[in-house]
Every structure is written in structure tokens, then in C-alpha cells.
Short mmCIF file of C-alpha atoms in Angstrom, two decimals:
data_model
loop_
_atom_site.label_atom_id
_atom_site.label_comp_id
_atom_site.label_asym_id
_atom_site.label_seq_id
_atom_site.Cartn_x
_atom_site.Cartn_y
_atom_site.Cartn_z
CA GLU A 6 -0.14 -0.01 0.29
CA ALA A 7 1.33 3.53 -1.10
CA GLN A 8 2.13 5.73 2.13
CA VAL A 9 3.57 7.93 4.11
CA THR A 10 4.43 7.18 7.80
CA GLN A 11 5.20 9.36 10.71
CA ASN A 12 6.32 9.04 14.11
CA PRO A 13 5.35 9.97 16.84
CA ARG A 14 1.56 11.30 16.18
CA TYR A 15 1.82 12.68 19.43
CA LEU A 16 4.45 14.05 21.26
CA ILE A 17 4.77 16.44 24.61
CA THR A 18 7.96 17.66 25.35
CA VAL A 19 9.42 20.87 27.11
CA THR A 20 11.28 23.55 26.00
CA GLY A 21 14.77 23.06 24.53
CA LYS A 22 14.86 19.12 24.57
CA LYS A 23 15.94 18.10 21.03
CA LEU A 24 13.66 16.04 19.09
CA THR A 25 13.24 14.45 15.70
CA VAL A 26 10.12 13.03 13.65
CA THR A 27 10.29 10.76 11.39
CA CYS A 28 9.15 10.83 8.12
CA SER A 29 9.14 7.72 5.55
CA GLN A 30 7.47 7.11 1.97
CA ASN A 31 7.17 3.70 0.31
CA MET A 32 6.57 5.05 -3.28
CA ASN A 33 10.05 6.07 -4.53
CA HIS A 34 9.08 9.85 -4.72
CA GLU A 35 11.93 12.29 -5.25
CA TYR A 36 9.94 15.47 -3.51
CA MET A 37 9.14 15.35 0.39
CA SER A 38 8.03 18.24 2.21
CA TRP A 39 7.20 19.02 5.71
CA TYR A 40 4.40 21.68 6.49
CA ARG A 41 2.88 22.69 9.71
CA GLN A 42 -0.74 23.41 10.33
CA ASP A 43 -1.92 26.23 12.54
CA PRO A 44 -5.69 27.67 13.32
CA GLY A 45 -6.19 30.53 10.98
CA LEU A 46 -3.30 29.83 8.99
CA GLY A 47 -3.91 26.77 6.72
CA LEU A 48 -0.59 24.39 6.25
CA ARG A 49 2.64 26.26 5.49
CA GLN A 50 5.93 24.84 4.27
CA ILE A 51 8.53 24.31 6.46
CA TYR A 52 11.38 22.46 4.28
CA TYR A 53 11.36 20.43 1.14
CA SER A 54 13.87 17.88 -0.65
CA MET A 55 13.83 17.60 -4.24
CA ASN A 56 15.86 14.27 -3.79
CA VAL A 57 18.62 12.88 -1.78
CA GLU A 58 21.01 15.14 -0.25
CA VAL A 59 18.83 18.18 -2.22
CA THR A 60 17.37 20.30 0.79
CA ASP A 61 15.67 23.97 0.71
CA LYS A 62 13.67 26.18 2.82
CA GLY A 63 10.00 26.68 2.84
CA ASP A 64 7.99 29.55 4.13
CA VAL A 65 8.68 29.01 7.62
CA PRO A 66 11.92 27.28 8.11
CA GLU A 67 13.22 28.90 11.33
CA GLY A 68 13.93 26.64 14.28
CA TYR A 69 13.75 23.50 12.07
CA LYS A 70 16.33 21.12 10.19
CA VAL A 71 15.83 18.59 7.80
CA SER A 72 18.11 16.01 6.47
CA ARG A 73 17.51 13.86 3.20
CA LYS A 74 20.57 10.85 3.20
CA GLU A 75 17.95 8.31 1.87
CA LYS A 76 15.16 8.98 -1.01
CA ARG A 77 12.28 7.07 1.34
CA ASN A 78 13.42 9.09 4.46
CA PHE A 79 12.58 13.02 5.59
CA PRO A 80 13.25 13.74 9.20
CA LEU A 81 12.28 17.14 10.60
CA ILE A 82 14.51 17.97 13.86
CA LEU A 83 13.74 20.28 16.19
CA GLU A 84 17.23 21.18 18.22
CA SER A 85 15.71 23.41 20.61
CA PRO A 86 12.11 23.27 20.71
CA SER A 87 10.05 26.55 22.22
CA PRO A 88 6.11 26.74 22.64
CA ASN A 89 5.73 28.72 19.30
CA GLN A 90 6.40 25.24 17.38
CA THR A 91 3.48 24.00 18.91
CA SER A 92 1.36 22.91 16.12
CA LEU A 93 0.20 19.74 13.93
CA TYR A 94 2.79 18.50 11.33
CA PHE A 95 2.50 17.02 8.02
CA CYS A 96 5.06 15.29 5.91
CA ALA A 97 4.05 14.92 2.30
CA SER A 98 5.80 13.14 -0.97
CA SER A 99 5.21 13.44 -4.55
CA GLN A 100 6.59 12.27 -7.79
CA GLN A 101 8.97 15.13 -8.91
CA GLY A 102 8.42 16.59 -12.79
CA ALA A 103 5.09 14.51 -13.34
CA VAL A 104 3.01 17.05 -15.26
CA SER A 105 -0.04 15.92 -13.07
CA TYR A 106 1.56 14.47 -9.87
CA GLU A 107 -0.23 13.35 -6.87
CA GLN A 108 0.26 14.34 -3.26
CA TYR A 109 0.63 11.83 -0.43
CA PHE A 110 0.02 12.96 2.71
CA GLY A 111 1.22 11.39 6.23
CA PRO A 112 -1.04 11.30 9.27
CA GLY A 113 0.21 13.88 10.72
CA THR A 114 2.38 14.49 14.45
CA ARG A 115 0.55 16.57 16.92
CA LEU A 116 3.56 18.62 19.11
CA THR A 117 2.94 20.10 22.18
CA VAL A 118 6.08 22.12 23.36
CA THR A 119 5.71 23.16 27.30
CA ALA B 3 0.88 37.92 0.53
CA GLN B 4 -1.77 34.96 0.73
CA LYS B 5 -2.22 33.10 -2.66
CA VAL B 6 -5.28 31.50 -1.59
CA THR B 7 -8.41 33.15 0.16
CA GLN B 8 -10.75 31.09 2.04
CA ALA B 9 -13.01 34.24 3.36
CA GLN B 10 -15.18 31.74 5.14
CA THR B 11 -13.80 30.73 8.33
CA GLU B 12 -16.73 28.54 9.37
CA ILE B 13 -19.85 27.60 8.28
CA SER B 14 -22.75 25.86 10.00
CA VAL B 15 -26.05 24.20 8.44
CA VAL B 16 -28.49 21.93 8.90
CA GLU B 17 -28.29 18.50 7.43
CA LYS B 18 -29.54 17.97 3.87
CA GLU B 19 -28.94 21.89 3.28
CA ASP B 20 -26.38 22.64 0.90
CA VAL B 21 -23.54 24.62 1.60
CA THR B 22 -20.91 26.36 -0.50
CA LEU B 23 -17.17 27.03 0.34
CA ASP B 24 -15.34 29.98 -1.75
CA CYS B 25 -12.02 29.46 -2.79
CA VAL B 26 -10.04 32.64 -4.40
CA TYR B 27 -6.46 32.38 -6.07
CA GLU B 28 -3.77 34.55 -6.97
CA THR B 29 -1.46 33.77 -9.70
CA ARG B 30 0.26 34.89 -12.69
CA ASP B 31 0.95 31.58 -14.12
CA THR B 32 -1.17 30.54 -17.09
CA THR B 33 -0.45 26.46 -15.88
CA TYR B 34 -1.40 26.00 -12.41
CA TYR B 35 -3.25 23.15 -10.20
CA LEU B 36 -5.80 24.16 -7.88
CA PHE B 37 -6.54 21.46 -5.20
CA TRP B 38 -9.41 20.52 -2.27
CA TYR B 39 -8.78 18.70 0.96
CA LYS B 40 -10.79 17.62 3.49
CA GLN B 41 -9.54 17.37 7.31
CA PRO B 42 -11.87 15.66 9.34
CA PRO B 43 -11.75 15.69 12.91
CA SER B 44 -9.46 12.77 13.08
CA GLY B 45 -7.04 15.18 11.67
CA GLU B 46 -5.54 13.51 8.40
CA LEU B 47 -5.77 15.37 5.00
CA VAL B 48 -8.16 13.54 2.59
CA PHE B 49 -7.24 14.87 -0.87
CA LEU B 50 -10.66 15.66 -2.98
CA ILE B 51 -9.82 17.03 -6.22
CA ARG B 52 -7.27 18.44 -8.33
CA ARG B 53 -7.87 20.74 -11.28
CA ASN B 54 -5.63 21.95 -13.88
CA SER B 55 -5.90 25.24 -15.19
CA PHE B 56 -6.57 24.64 -18.62
CA ASP B 57 -10.00 22.48 -17.83
CA GLU B 58 -12.59 24.69 -16.93
CA GLN B 59 -15.27 22.21 -16.85
CA ASN B 60 -17.14 22.07 -13.56
CA GLU B 61 -17.10 18.40 -11.89
CA ILE B 62 -19.65 16.63 -10.04
CA SER B 63 -18.66 13.43 -7.75
CA GLY B 64 -21.75 12.35 -5.85
CA ARG B 65 -22.80 15.04 -3.39
CA TYR B 66 -19.50 17.14 -4.36
CA SER B 67 -19.03 19.66 -7.16
CA TRP B 68 -16.63 22.13 -8.19
CA ASN B 69 -17.05 25.42 -9.78
CA PHE B 70 -14.10 26.39 -11.68
CA GLN B 71 -13.89 30.13 -13.15
CA LYS B 72 -10.57 31.45 -14.45
CA SER B 73 -12.02 35.05 -15.02
CA THR B 74 -12.97 35.36 -11.31
CA SER B 75 -9.76 32.92 -10.17
CA SER B 76 -12.13 31.07 -7.99
CA PHE B 77 -12.73 27.33 -7.27
CA ASN B 78 -15.72 26.98 -5.21
CA PHE B 79 -16.97 23.94 -3.84
CA THR B 80 -20.56 22.81 -2.92
CA ILE B 81 -21.93 19.99 -1.07
CA THR B 82 -25.28 19.11 -1.68
CA ALA B 83 -27.79 17.81 0.83
CA SER B 84 -24.94 17.97 3.58
CA GLN B 85 -24.61 15.01 6.05
CA VAL B 86 -22.99 15.21 9.44
CA VAL B 87 -20.04 13.20 8.23
CA ASP B 88 -19.34 16.31 5.96
CA SER B 89 -18.61 18.25 8.95
CA ALA B 90 -14.89 18.92 8.68
CA VAL B 91 -12.23 21.80 7.78
CA TYR B 92 -12.10 22.30 4.22
CA PHE B 93 -8.80 23.19 2.83
CA CYS B 94 -8.31 25.01 -0.75
CA ALA B 95 -4.69 24.76 -2.29
CA LEU B 96 -2.54 26.31 -5.29
CA SER B 97 0.44 24.88 -7.00
CA GLU B 98 2.72 27.12 -9.59
CA PRO B 99 5.14 26.00 -12.06
CA ASP B 100 8.23 27.51 -9.99
CA SER B 101 7.34 25.45 -7.27
CA TRP B 102 5.88 21.92 -8.36
CA GLY B 103 5.17 19.67 -5.13
CA LYS B 104 4.36 22.75 -2.83
CA LEU B 105 1.22 23.54 -2.14
CA GLN B 106 -0.19 26.79 -1.08
CA PHE B 107 -3.08 26.39 1.36
CA GLY B 108 -5.83 28.77 2.36
CA ALA B 109 -6.42 29.18 5.87
CA GLY B 110 -9.50 26.50 5.65
CA THR B 111 -13.25 26.69 6.26
CA GLN B 112 -14.89 24.59 9.05
CA VAL B 113 -17.62 23.09 8.26
CA VAL B 114 -20.30 22.25 10.87
CA VAL B 115 -23.09 20.38 9.80
CA THR B 116 -26.06 19.49 12.56
CA PRO B 117 -28.74 16.83 12.45
#
């Protein structure tokens, strides 16, 4: 089954404690990205990756890091989380370059930073 | 600047009423894609429709229909004979050629359907 998985699904942590949210896809997609969802703002892109070892900032990258060492995985790293990073996070993947690509979203990770 | 505007924050209807969600977008490109996603209370994003800029035909899928009008840069979504299961947040999104793969979302419209 084609899918994007994220772990953990729920996380409560404290300010400053480094954390990683994993994202994995089994569709051999080149393009992966992370979004955060906040009330009244919709979803905003944090970082994206067009292929292995190729990453770039989205609209709201501050406070986040990513890496793409393997095609299937795209972890999101919060080195020193702060309360304003409390949000719902989605990972997504798609086929790069396809004229009519399909976006696949993970189930979401709800993060609370206290 | 917001490229996708969903002016309705919340719409409340009684079951069996029709509800229309507005979406206005902004782009300079002639080729682009528009999307609608549904987010039920469980939180996942459910893909509803993708429409490319060259296809202005309206589309109907069961109780859902979409009205794409390039002249007014709108891509409105109507739920006919609403049901309680339609209660969700609905997002309109835009994808442009210089950033294929990136979706620019509107703020979302919360639809509440009461029995």
C-alpha cells in the first residue's frame, strides 16, 4: 500500500529538548516536504527536498532542520523546541517532474512544547 | 501575500442543506493546479480533487461539485444535501510551476453540519 508514515503521532515535550519527527514513504518519490498547520493559517511549508542530499527552505524554516540521506526518509529535527512550535505537522511526498503529480500526506504529528 | 483566500472561517448548516465554500486564488502563471482537501476531526488530510488551469469544466462527484472560473480566479466547492459526516475543515490549495510539489493552502473553512 502506497503510504507516508510519520512517527510519533503525538508528542509532548519541554522547551529546549531536542526532538526528531520521522517521515518515510514507500513510493520512491523524489520530492518530500514538511508542513505545519496552525489555526487560521492553513498549512505552511517548512522545508522541502527535491532528492537525496538536496533540501531547501520553505516559507517557515526558522527553528527547524531536515536531512535527506535516503530517498525514502525525510526527518524533521527541532534542535531546541520552543512553545511557538506547538503545531500539527504533516509530511508529504510526490513524484518530481510529473505533469499531473499526486501529493501524498502522512497522518500528521501533533506536537506540544511546554 | 496570501495566494489562496478562503474568506469563510466557519459555516454552520443543518443536515440536508447545501453549502458552498469559496476559494479565490492569485497567480501570474497560465499553468497551475488547484486542489481541495478535507480534514475531518481525526486530523488526516483527505484529497478531494485536483484541477489543472486548462480544464474549466465543472466537476461533480456524488454530492460534491466544483465550479472553476478563471475569469474570477475562483474554485468554489459545493456540498449538496449535507450530512453530519461532512463536518470537517476544508482547504483549498494552489500549486504553481516554479514550485511544483509545494502546495499553498488557504486558511481553511470549518463546516459544521448539525442533525
